[in-house]
Amino acid sequence: MQLQQEISRRRTFAIIAHPDAGKTTLTEKLLLFGGAIQIAGAVKSNKINRATVSDFMEIERQRGISVATSVMGFEYKDLKINILDTPGHQDFAEDTYRTLTAVDSVIVVVDAAKGVETQTEKLVEVCRRRDTPVIVFINKMDREALDPFDLIEEIEKKLHLHVQPLSWPIGMGKTFRGVYNLFERNLVLFSPHGKQSEEDIIQFNDLSSPDLEKHIFGAADRLREDIELIEGVHDSFDKEAYLAGKISPVFFGSAVNNFGVKELLDCFVAIAPQPQPCPTEEREVEPEEEVFSGFVFKIHANMDPNHRNRIAFLRVCSGTFERNKAYLHVRLDKQLKFNAPTSFMADKKSIIDYAWPGDIVGLYDTGNFRIGDTLTEGESLHFKGIPSFSPELFRYVENADPLKSKQLAKGLEQLMDEGVVQLFTQQLNGRKIVGAVGALQLEVLEYRLKHEYGATCRYEATDLYKACWITSDKPADLQVFRLRKARNMATDKFGHDVYLATSAWDLNSTRELFPSIQFHFTSEG
Ligand code: G4P
């Protein structure tokens, strides 16, 4: 009974955005509404203005000290809401992809002046693949913005989302007057600097009423026309379609002015999904199952060399997680107990006795965990959907200090478990190759190997173009492929076969030559 109640009051989601669109500002306003923080400025931005490794490490060091910023929980209208933070820098997009496996829905922030930017496209694509319900918040309406109809069209085209405006802007920039909230059917008037009050919200069901002019002088006709157009295209809002990932509500506002944020939050709590079933290779796990299960989607190292522990972030998928109870670590086939599991509330973290589906628990780790690991009460389950993406940058990694080869091996292994880079081992000669999505990842690896493990590595150029995971339902063909292509074969951290293509031409001709082999560009480890 308690389990069911706890599940139905949880909402776990992520905010995704191109850097600078206003993710940090929006997160902060949501936390202020929830009373979880008292003042603005409490949420640390994780954006990196100058993309140098020392800037990044400094931010990571600060964040490492208060790892709570990775998950921010707060209570609102009797619901327990968990916001999962996602990195701002595109070189760390893989970290965001993994975080998306641990949420039940997503809010996408779009800058009204810039429209849809590339990184948002990639991230929303991951949501679409998983049918994750998406709400769109178009931010910065207090600035000169693109035409709202053009914005809607751009979102539909570039993000391939079928959208439905649930609020509509009245003017923009200097003439921004507020929004008409189609979900609640009220007029919300804008006053800058976040000085919104109850009087600014006016119930207004009948837009044809001449009274409209009194509130938005000179803008009433345009609003009537806009709303008529929108209501002509869209039926009334269908929550089921949203929950199935088929339709995405859109809100307009200005996070920094705290405008439109409460409407967004109220709609979010009214429609966002509670914890959903999680797919595993074996079966689908329902949150209501009495026995506990969960998976690790993120590992955060403590950057302080005096405290070398790490925190593994576990999403609870089913049952009740209990402190000091022994759970099966499926990959290691080992029982583990946790005496200080942590929960995260805004900028504080505290030790908890219980956690329920949808919750994120921080587990202190001395090297047992790697991303994708599962804990259960005994069943052998492997959660699906934690993807590794085909990296685009490859370097041989060599030991530059012969006295520190052990440290290098240990560092590489642990940092690979954290997902800092991907590591491939060539099958023919055992040479190690690191693969990354962005150059900053390689710099971070080098920096952390030196500062945390005392190891010095040297990168050497490769002629590689892409790493693809290969499978086949014909084992004999796979064996032939391995022998014929031995020079290009490598193994990933799970021991899976990887083909290292040297060019687009090489990849295409190899695929043609071996039609019974499947090439995959993501691996769900
Ligand atoms: P991010 O996490 O998505 O990277 O964005 P963040 O919230 O840090 O916001 C990026 C910049 O946009 C910040 O300005 C922030 O104040 C501003 N901003 C956020 N929401 C709005 C809005 O609704 N209207 C306007 N006009 N600006 C907005 P900054 O100058 O980079 O930083 P700061 O010094 O103001 O904090």
Coordinates of C-alpha atoms and ligand atoms in Angstrom, one line a residue:
M1 CA 0.0 0.0 0.0
Q2 CA 2.7 2.4 1.0
L3 CA 4.7 1.4 -2.1
Q4 CA 1.8 2.3 -4.4
Q5 CA 1.3 5.6 -2.6
E6 CA 4.9 6.5 -2.9
I7 CA 5.0 5.6 -6.6
S8 CA 2.0 7.7 -7.5
R9 CA 3.5 10.8 -5.8
R10 CA 6.8 10.7 -7.6
R11 CA 7.7 12.6 -10.8
T12 CA 11.3 12.3 -12.1
F13 CA 12.3 14.4 -15.1
A14 CA 15.2 16.2 -16.7
I15 CA 15.5 19.6 -18.2
I16 CA 17.4 19.7 -21.5
A17 CA 18.5 22.7 -23.5
H18 CA 21.2 24.1 -25.6
P19 CA 23.7 26.0 -23.3
D20 CA 22.5 29.4 -22.4
A21 CA 18.8 28.8 -23.2
G22 CA 18.0 29.1 -19.5
K23 CA 18.1 25.6 -18.0
T24 CA 19.8 26.7 -14.8
T25 CA 17.5 29.7 -14.4
L26 CA 14.4 27.6 -14.9
T27 CA 15.6 24.9 -12.5
E28 CA 16.2 27.5 -9.9
K29 CA 12.7 29.0 -10.3
L30 CA 11.1 25.6 -10.0
L31 CA 13.0 25.0 -6.8
L32 CA 12.0 28.3 -5.4
F33 CA 8.3 27.4 -6.1
G34 CA 8.8 24.2 -4.3
G35 CA 10.3 26.1 -1.3
A36 CA 13.4 23.9 -1.7
I37 CA 15.7 26.9 -1.9
Q38 CA 15.1 30.4 -0.5
I39 CA 17.2 32.6 -2.7
A40 CA 18.1 32.9 -6.4
G41 CA 21.7 32.0 -7.2
A42 CA 21.6 28.8 -5.2
V43 CA 21.8 26.5 -8.2
K44 CA 25.2 26.4 -9.7
S45 CA 25.4 26.7 -13.4
N46 CA 27.4 24.0 -15.1
K47 CA 27.9 25.7 -18.3
I48 CA 31.5 26.2 -19.5
N49 CA 32.1 29.6 -21.1
R50 CA 35.6 29.0 -22.1
A51 CA 36.0 25.4 -23.1
T52 CA 39.4 24.7 -21.5
V53 CA 40.1 21.7 -19.4
S54 CA 41.1 23.7 -16.3
D55 CA 37.8 25.6 -16.4
F56 CA 35.9 22.4 -16.7
M57 CA 37.8 20.7 -13.9
E58 CA 37.3 23.7 -11.6
I59 CA 33.6 23.5 -12.2
E60 CA 33.6 19.8 -11.7
R61 CA 35.6 20.2 -8.5
Q62 CA 33.1 22.6 -7.1
R63 CA 30.2 20.4 -8.3
G64 CA 32.0 17.3 -6.9
I65 CA 32.0 18.9 -3.5
S66 CA 28.2 19.4 -3.6
V67 CA 27.3 16.5 -5.8
A68 CA 23.7 17.2 -4.8
T69 CA 23.5 19.4 -7.9
S70 CA 23.2 16.2 -10.0
V71 CA 19.8 15.6 -8.6
M72 CA 17.5 18.2 -7.1
G73 CA 14.4 17.0 -5.3
F74 CA 11.6 19.1 -4.0
E75 CA 8.0 18.8 -2.8
Y76 CA 5.2 20.6 -4.6
K77 CA 1.4 20.0 -4.1
D78 CA 2.1 16.7 -2.2
L79 CA 4.3 15.4 -5.0
K80 CA 8.0 14.5 -4.7
I81 CA 9.6 15.9 -7.8
N82 CA 13.2 14.9 -8.8
I83 CA 15.0 17.0 -11.4
L84 CA 18.0 15.3 -12.9
D85 CA 20.7 17.7 -14.0
T86 CA 22.3 17.3 -17.4
P87 CA 25.7 18.7 -18.4
G88 CA 25.7 21.9 -20.4
H89 CA 28.7 21.2 -22.7
Q90 CA 28.1 19.3 -25.9
D91 CA 31.3 17.2 -25.5
F92 CA 29.5 15.6 -22.5
A93 CA 26.3 14.8 -24.4
E94 CA 26.8 11.1 -23.6
D95 CA 26.4 11.9 -20.0
T96 CA 23.0 13.5 -20.8
Y97 CA 21.9 10.5 -22.9
R98 CA 22.5 8.3 -20.0
T99 CA 20.7 10.5 -17.6
L100 CA 17.7 10.4 -20.0
T101 CA 17.4 6.7 -19.3
A102 CA 16.7 7.4 -15.6
V103 CA 13.8 9.9 -16.1
D104 CA 10.1 9.5 -16.9
S105 CA 9.6 12.7 -18.7
V106 CA 11.5 15.7 -20.0
I107 CA 11.2 19.5 -20.3
V108 CA 12.9 21.1 -23.2
V109 CA 13.9 24.7 -23.0
V110 CA 14.2 26.7 -26.2
D111 CA 15.5 30.2 -26.5
A112 CA 12.8 32.3 -28.2
A113 CA 15.3 34.4 -30.1
K114 CA 17.5 31.6 -31.3
G115 CA 15.0 28.9 -31.9
V116 CA 15.9 25.2 -32.0
E117 CA 19.7 24.6 -31.7
T118 CA 21.7 21.6 -32.7
Q119 CA 22.3 20.0 -29.4
T120 CA 18.6 20.1 -28.5
E121 CA 17.9 18.2 -31.7
K122 CA 20.2 15.4 -30.8
L123 CA 18.8 15.1 -27.2
V124 CA 15.2 15.2 -28.2
E125 CA 15.9 12.5 -30.7
V126 CA 16.9 10.2 -27.8
C127 CA 13.6 11.1 -26.1
R128 CA 11.6 10.3 -29.2
R129 CA 13.3 6.9 -29.6
R130 CA 12.2 6.1 -26.1
D131 CA 8.7 7.7 -26.4
T132 CA 9.6 9.9 -23.4
P133 CA 6.8 12.5 -22.8
V134 CA 8.2 16.0 -23.6
I135 CA 7.0 19.5 -22.6
V136 CA 8.5 22.4 -24.4
F137 CA 9.2 25.8 -22.6
I138 CA 9.9 28.7 -24.9
N139 CA 12.0 31.0 -22.8
K140 CA 13.1 34.7 -23.0
M141 CA 9.9 36.1 -24.3
D142 CA 10.9 39.4 -22.7
R143 CA 13.4 39.8 -25.5
E144 CA 12.9 40.3 -29.2
A145 CA 11.9 36.8 -30.3
L146 CA 11.1 34.9 -33.4
D147 CA 7.4 34.8 -34.4
P148 CA 5.6 32.3 -32.2
F149 CA 4.1 30.5 -35.2
D150 CA 7.5 30.2 -36.8
L151 CA 8.9 28.9 -33.6
I152 CA 6.2 26.2 -33.4
E153 CA 6.9 25.2 -37.0
E154 CA 10.6 25.0 -36.4
I155 CA 10.1 22.8 -33.3
E156 CA 7.8 20.5 -35.3
K157 CA 10.3 20.3 -38.2
K158 CA 13.6 20.1 -36.4
L159 CA 12.6 18.2 -33.2
H160 CA 10.1 16.1 -35.0
L161 CA 7.6 16.7 -32.2
H162 CA 4.0 17.0 -32.7
V163 CA 3.3 20.1 -30.6
Q164 CA 0.3 21.8 -29.0
P165 CA 0.5 25.2 -27.5
L166 CA -1.0 25.3 -24.0
S167 CA -0.1 29.0 -23.5
W168 CA 0.3 31.7 -26.2
P169 CA 2.3 34.8 -26.0
I170 CA 0.8 38.3 -26.3
G171 CA 3.5 40.4 -27.9
M172 CA 7.2 39.9 -27.2
G173 CA 10.3 41.9 -26.1
K174 CA 9.5 45.4 -25.1
T175 CA 5.8 44.9 -26.0
F176 CA 5.5 41.5 -24.2
R177 CA 2.2 41.6 -22.3
G178 CA 1.9 38.1 -21.0
V179 CA 0.4 34.8 -22.1
Y180 CA -3.1 33.4 -22.6
N181 CA -3.1 30.0 -20.8
L182 CA -5.1 27.6 -22.9
F183 CA -4.8 24.8 -20.3
E184 CA -6.5 26.9 -17.5
R185 CA -8.2 29.4 -19.8
N186 CA -6.9 32.4 -18.1
L187 CA -4.9 35.5 -19.0
V188 CA -1.6 35.9 -17.2
L189 CA -0.2 39.4 -17.4
F190 CA 3.5 40.1 -17.4
S191 CA 5.3 42.5 -15.1
P192 CA 9.1 42.4 -15.4
H193 CA 11.5 41.5 -12.6
G194 CA 9.4 38.6 -11.4
K195 CA 6.8 40.8 -9.6
Q196 CA 3.9 38.6 -10.6
S197 CA 0.9 38.6 -8.2
E198 CA -2.4 36.8 -8.1
E199 CA -4.1 39.9 -9.6
D200 CA -2.1 39.4 -12.8
I201 CA -4.0 36.1 -13.4
I202 CA -7.4 36.7 -14.8
Q203 CA -9.9 33.9 -15.6
F204 CA -11.0 34.5 -19.2
N205 CA -13.0 31.8 -20.9
D206 CA -14.6 33.9 -23.5
L207 CA -12.0 35.7 -25.6
S208 CA -14.7 37.4 -27.7
S209 CA -15.7 39.5 -24.7
P210 CA -15.0 43.2 -25.2
D211 CA -13.4 43.2 -21.7
L212 CA -10.3 41.6 -23.2
E213 CA -9.3 45.0 -24.6
K214 CA -9.2 46.5 -21.1
H215 CA -6.5 44.1 -20.0
I216 CA -4.3 44.0 -23.1
F217 CA -5.0 47.2 -24.8
G218 CA -4.3 47.1 -28.6
A219 CA -3.4 43.4 -28.6
A220 CA -6.9 41.8 -28.2
D221 CA -7.7 41.3 -31.9
R222 CA -4.3 39.7 -32.6
L223 CA -4.7 37.3 -29.6
R224 CA -8.3 36.4 -30.8
E225 CA -7.0 35.6 -34.3
D226 CA -4.0 33.6 -33.0
I227 CA -6.1 31.5 -30.6
E228 CA -8.7 30.9 -33.3
L229 CA -5.9 29.6 -35.6
I230 CA -4.5 27.4 -32.9
E231 CA -7.8 26.0 -31.8
G232 CA -8.7 25.4 -35.4
V233 CA -5.7 23.1 -35.8
H234 CA -5.7 21.3 -32.4
D235 CA -8.4 19.4 -30.7
S236 CA -8.6 19.8 -26.9
F237 CA -5.5 18.6 -25.2
D238 CA -5.1 14.8 -25.0
K239 CA -3.2 13.8 -21.9
E240 CA -2.9 10.2 -23.1
A241 CA -1.3 11.3 -26.3
Y242 CA 1.3 13.3 -24.3
L243 CA 2.0 10.3 -22.0
A244 CA 2.6 8.1 -25.1
G245 CA 5.1 10.7 -26.4
K246 CA 2.8 11.5 -29.3
I247 CA 2.1 15.2 -28.5
S248 CA 4.1 17.8 -26.7
P249 CA 2.5 20.7 -24.9
V250 CA 4.3 24.1 -25.4
F251 CA 4.5 26.9 -22.9
F252 CA 5.9 30.4 -23.4
G253 CA 7.5 32.5 -20.7
S254 CA 10.5 34.2 -19.2
A255 CA 12.4 32.2 -16.6
V256 CA 14.5 35.0 -15.4
N257 CA 11.4 37.1 -14.7
N258 CA 9.7 34.1 -13.1
F259 CA 7.0 34.4 -15.7
G260 CA 5.1 31.4 -17.0
V261 CA 7.1 29.1 -14.7
K262 CA 4.2 28.5 -12.3
E263 CA 1.9 27.7 -15.2
L264 CA 4.5 25.3 -16.5
L265 CA 4.9 23.6 -13.1
D266 CA 1.2 23.4 -12.5
C267 CA 0.6 21.8 -15.8
F268 CA 3.6 19.5 -15.3
V269 CA 2.2 18.2 -12.0
A270 CA -1.2 17.7 -13.5
I271 CA 0.0 15.7 -16.5
A272 CA 3.6 14.3 -16.1
P273 CA 3.9 10.6 -15.7
Q274 CA 4.6 8.8 -12.4
P275 CA 7.5 6.2 -12.5
Q276 CA 7.1 4.0 -15.5
P277 CA 8.1 0.4 -16.1
C278 CA 11.7 -0.2 -16.9
P279 CA 12.7 -2.6 -19.7
T280 CA 15.4 -5.2 -19.0
E281 CA 16.8 -7.9 -21.4
E282 CA 14.9 -10.5 -19.4
R283 CA 11.4 -8.8 -18.9
E284 CA 9.8 -5.5 -18.2
V285 CA 10.0 -4.4 -14.5
E286 CA 6.9 -2.8 -13.1
P287 CA 7.5 -0.2 -10.3
E288 CA 4.7 -1.8 -8.2
E289 CA 6.7 -5.1 -7.9
E290 CA 7.4 -5.7 -4.2
V291 CA 11.0 -6.7 -4.7
F292 CA 13.6 -3.9 -5.2
S293 CA 15.5 -3.4 -8.4
G294 CA 17.5 -0.4 -9.8
F295 CA 20.4 0.5 -12.1
V296 CA 23.3 2.9 -12.0
F297 CA 23.1 5.6 -14.7
K298 CA 25.9 7.9 -13.5
I299 CA 29.0 7.8 -11.5
H300 CA 30.5 11.0 -10.0
A301 CA 34.0 11.0 -8.7
N302 CA 35.0 13.0 -5.7
M303 CA 37.6 15.4 -7.1
D304 CA 39.2 15.9 -3.8
P305 CA 42.4 13.7 -3.9
N306 CA 42.1 13.2 -0.1
H307 CA 38.7 11.6 -0.5
R308 CA 38.9 9.3 -3.4
N309 CA 35.5 7.8 -3.2
R310 CA 32.9 8.0 -5.9
I311 CA 29.1 8.3 -5.8
A312 CA 27.1 6.0 -8.0
F313 CA 23.7 7.3 -8.8
L314 CA 21.0 4.6 -8.8
R315 CA 17.5 4.9 -10.2
V316 CA 15.1 2.8 -8.2
C317 CA 12.9 0.9 -10.7
S318 CA 10.8 -1.3 -8.5
G319 CA 10.0 -2.1 -4.8
T320 CA 11.5 -0.4 -1.8
F321 CA 15.2 0.2 -1.4
E322 CA 16.4 -0.2 2.2
R323 CA 19.5 1.0 4.0
N324 CA 21.8 -1.8 5.3
K325 CA 19.9 -4.5 3.4
A326 CA 22.0 -6.8 1.2
Y327 CA 21.4 -6.6 -2.5
L328 CA 22.8 -8.6 -5.4
H329 CA 25.2 -6.7 -7.7
V330 CA 24.3 -8.7 -10.8
R331 CA 27.4 -8.2 -12.9
L332 CA 29.8 -9.1 -10.0
D333 CA 27.4 -11.7 -8.6
K334 CA 28.2 -10.3 -5.2
Q335 CA 26.0 -9.2 -2.2
L336 CA 26.5 -5.5 -1.2
K337 CA 25.1 -3.5 1.7
F338 CA 24.9 0.3 1.8
N339 CA 25.1 2.0 5.2
A340 CA 24.9 5.6 4.0
P341 CA 22.7 5.8 1.0
T342 CA 22.0 9.4 0.1
S343 CA 19.0 11.3 -1.2
F344 CA 19.2 14.7 -2.7
M345 CA 16.9 17.6 -1.9
A346 CA 17.8 20.8 -3.7
D347 CA 21.2 21.8 -2.5
K348 CA 21.3 19.4 0.5
K349 CA 21.9 15.7 0.7
S350 CA 21.0 13.4 3.5
I351 CA 21.2 9.8 4.5
I352 CA 18.0 7.9 3.9
D353 CA 16.5 4.6 5.2
Y354 CA 14.2 4.0 2.3
A355 CA 13.7 5.0 -1.3
W356 CA 11.0 4.2 -3.8
P357 CA 10.6 3.9 -7.6
G358 CA 11.5 7.2 -9.4
D359 CA 13.9 8.1 -6.6
I360 CA 17.6 8.6 -7.2
V361 CA 19.9 7.2 -4.5
G362 CA 23.6 8.1 -4.2
L363 CA 25.7 5.1 -3.2
Y364 CA 29.3 5.6 -2.0
D365 CA 31.4 3.4 -4.1
T366 CA 35.0 2.2 -3.9
G367 CA 35.2 0.8 -7.4
N368 CA 32.4 -1.8 -7.5
F369 CA 30.2 0.1 -9.9
R370 CA 30.2 0.9 -13.6
I371 CA 27.5 2.6 -15.6
G372 CA 24.6 0.3 -16.3
D373 CA 25.1 -2.0 -13.3
T374 CA 22.0 -3.5 -11.7
L375 CA 21.1 -4.2 -8.1
T376 CA 18.3 -6.6 -7.2
E377 CA 17.0 -8.8 -4.4
G378 CA 18.4 -11.9 -6.2
E379 CA 17.0 -11.9 -9.8
S380 CA 19.5 -11.6 -12.6
L381 CA 18.2 -8.6 -14.5
H382 CA 20.0 -6.3 -17.0
F383 CA 18.3 -3.0 -17.6
K384 CA 18.2 -1.9 -21.2
G385 CA 18.7 1.4 -22.8
I386 CA 21.9 2.7 -21.3
P387 CA 23.5 3.6 -24.6
S388 CA 27.1 3.9 -25.7
F389 CA 27.4 6.0 -28.8
S390 CA 29.8 5.5 -31.6
P391 CA 32.6 7.9 -30.8
E392 CA 34.0 10.2 -33.3
L393 CA 37.5 10.9 -32.0
F394 CA 40.0 8.1 -31.5
R395 CA 43.5 8.1 -30.0
Y396 CA 45.9 5.3 -29.1
V397 CA 46.7 5.7 -25.4
E398 CA 50.2 4.9 -24.4
N399 CA 52.0 5.0 -21.0
A400 CA 54.4 7.9 -20.9
D401 CA 55.9 6.9 -17.5
P402 CA 57.1 3.3 -17.3
L403 CA 57.1 3.4 -13.5
K404 CA 53.4 4.1 -13.4
S405 CA 51.9 1.5 -15.7
K406 CA 49.8 0.0 -12.9
Q407 CA 48.3 3.4 -12.1
L408 CA 47.5 4.0 -15.7
A409 CA 45.7 0.7 -16.1
K410 CA 43.7 1.3 -12.9
G411 CA 42.9 4.9 -13.9
L412 CA 41.8 4.0 -17.3
E413 CA 39.6 1.2 -16.0
Q414 CA 37.9 3.3 -13.4
L415 CA 37.4 6.4 -15.6
M416 CA 36.0 4.1 -18.3
D417 CA 33.5 2.8 -15.7
E418 CA 32.5 6.4 -15.0
G419 CA 31.9 6.9 -18.7
V420 CA 34.6 9.6 -19.1
V421 CA 35.6 8.0 -22.4
Q422 CA 35.1 4.7 -24.1
L423 CA 37.9 2.3 -24.2
F424 CA 38.6 -0.3 -26.9
T425 CA 41.2 -3.0 -26.9
Q426 CA 42.5 -4.1 -30.3
Q427 CA 42.1 -7.9 -30.5
L428 CA 45.3 -8.5 -32.5
N429 CA 47.9 -6.7 -30.4
G430 CA 46.1 -5.6 -27.2
R431 CA 46.7 -1.9 -27.9
K432 CA 44.3 0.5 -26.1
I433 CA 42.3 3.0 -28.0
V434 CA 40.2 5.7 -26.4
G435 CA 37.1 7.0 -28.2
A436 CA 35.3 10.2 -27.3
V437 CA 32.5 12.3 -28.6
G438 CA 34.3 15.6 -28.0
A439 CA 37.9 16.7 -27.6
L440 CA 37.3 18.0 -24.1
Q441 CA 36.7 14.5 -23.0
L442 CA 40.2 13.5 -24.0
E443 CA 41.7 16.4 -22.1
V444 CA 39.7 15.6 -19.0
L445 CA 40.9 12.0 -19.2
E446 CA 44.6 13.1 -19.4
Y447 CA 44.1 15.6 -16.5
R448 CA 42.3 13.2 -14.2
L449 CA 44.8 10.3 -14.9
K450 CA 47.6 12.7 -13.8
H451 CA 45.9 14.4 -10.9
E452 CA 43.9 11.4 -9.4
Y453 CA 46.1 8.4 -10.4
G454 CA 49.6 10.0 -10.8
A455 CA 49.8 8.4 -14.3
T456 CA 50.9 10.1 -17.4
C457 CA 49.5 9.1 -20.7
R458 CA 50.4 10.0 -24.3
Y459 CA 48.0 10.1 -27.2
E460 CA 48.9 8.9 -30.6
A461 CA 46.9 9.6 -33.8
T462 CA 44.9 6.8 -35.3
D463 CA 43.4 6.5 -38.8
L464 CA 40.0 5.5 -37.4
Y465 CA 36.7 6.8 -38.6
K466 CA 34.0 5.0 -36.6
A467 CA 33.5 2.2 -34.1
C468 CA 30.5 -0.1 -34.7
W469 CA 29.3 -2.9 -32.6
I470 CA 28.8 -6.0 -34.7
T471 CA 26.4 -8.9 -34.2
S472 CA 25.0 -11.7 -36.4
D473 CA 22.6 -14.5 -36.0
K474 CA 25.0 -16.7 -37.9
P475 CA 27.9 -17.5 -35.5
A476 CA 30.0 -19.1 -38.2
D477 CA 29.8 -15.9 -40.4
L478 CA 30.8 -13.9 -37.3
Q479 CA 33.8 -16.1 -36.8
V480 CA 34.9 -15.7 -40.5
F481 CA 34.4 -11.9 -40.2
R482 CA 36.6 -11.8 -37.1
L483 CA 39.4 -13.6 -38.8
R484 CA 39.2 -11.7 -42.1
K485 CA 39.0 -8.4 -40.4
A486 CA 41.3 -9.2 -37.5
R487 CA 43.3 -6.0 -38.0
N488 CA 40.2 -3.9 -37.4
M489 CA 38.7 -5.8 -34.6
A490 CA 38.5 -4.6 -31.0
T491 CA 36.7 -5.3 -27.8
D492 CA 34.7 -2.9 -25.6
K493 CA 34.5 -2.8 -21.8
F494 CA 31.8 -5.5 -21.8
G495 CA 33.8 -7.8 -24.1
H496 CA 31.5 -7.0 -27.1
D497 CA 33.0 -7.2 -30.6
V498 CA 33.6 -3.8 -32.2
Y499 CA 34.6 -3.1 -35.8
L500 CA 36.9 -0.1 -36.2
A501 CA 36.3 1.3 -39.6
T502 CA 39.0 3.5 -41.2
S503 CA 36.7 5.5 -43.5
A504 CA 33.2 5.8 -44.7
W505 CA 34.2 3.9 -47.8
D506 CA 35.7 1.1 -45.7
L507 CA 32.6 0.9 -43.6
N508 CA 30.2 0.7 -46.7
S509 CA 32.3 -1.8 -48.6
T510 CA 32.7 -4.0 -45.5
R511 CA 28.9 -4.0 -45.0
E512 CA 28.3 -4.9 -48.6
L513 CA 30.9 -7.7 -48.4
F514 CA 29.4 -9.2 -45.2
P515 CA 25.6 -8.9 -45.5
S516 CA 24.9 -11.3 -42.7
I517 CA 26.7 -9.1 -40.2
Q518 CA 24.8 -6.3 -38.5
F519 CA 26.6 -3.0 -37.7
H520 CA 25.3 -1.0 -34.8
F521 CA 26.1 2.6 -34.1
T522 CA 25.0 2.6 -30.5
S523 CA 25.4 -0.2 -28.0
E524 CA 23.0 -0.7 -25.2
G525 CA 25.5 -2.1 -22.7
Ligands
G4P1 P1 21.8 27.5 -19.2 O1 21.7 26.9 -17.9 O2 20.8 26.9 -20.1 O3 23.1 27.5 -19.8 O4 21.3 29.0 -19.1 P2 21.2 30.0 -17.9 O5 20.0 29.6 -17.0 O6 22.5 30.0 -17.2 O7 20.8 31.3 -18.6 C1 21.7 31.9 -19.6 C2 21.6 33.4 -19.6 O8 20.2 33.7 -20.0 C3 21.7 34.0 -18.3 O9 22.3 35.3 -18.5 C4 20.3 34.2 -17.8 O10 20.2 35.2 -16.8 C5 19.6 34.5 -19.0 N1 18.2 34.2 -19.0 C6 17.5 33.1 -18.5 N2 16.2 33.3 -18.7 C7 16.0 34.4 -19.3 C8 14.8 35.1 -19.7 O11 13.7 34.7 -19.6 N3 15.0 36.4 -20.3 C9 16.2 36.9 -20.5 N4 16.3 38.1 -21.0 N5 17.3 36.3 -20.1 C10 17.2 35.1 -19.5 P3 23.8 35.6 -18.3 O12 24.1 37.0 -18.6 O13 24.6 34.5 -19.1 O14 24.1 35.2 -16.8 P4 23.6 36.1 -15.5 O15 24.8 36.9 -15.2 O16 22.4 36.8 -15.9 O17 23.4 35.0 -14.5

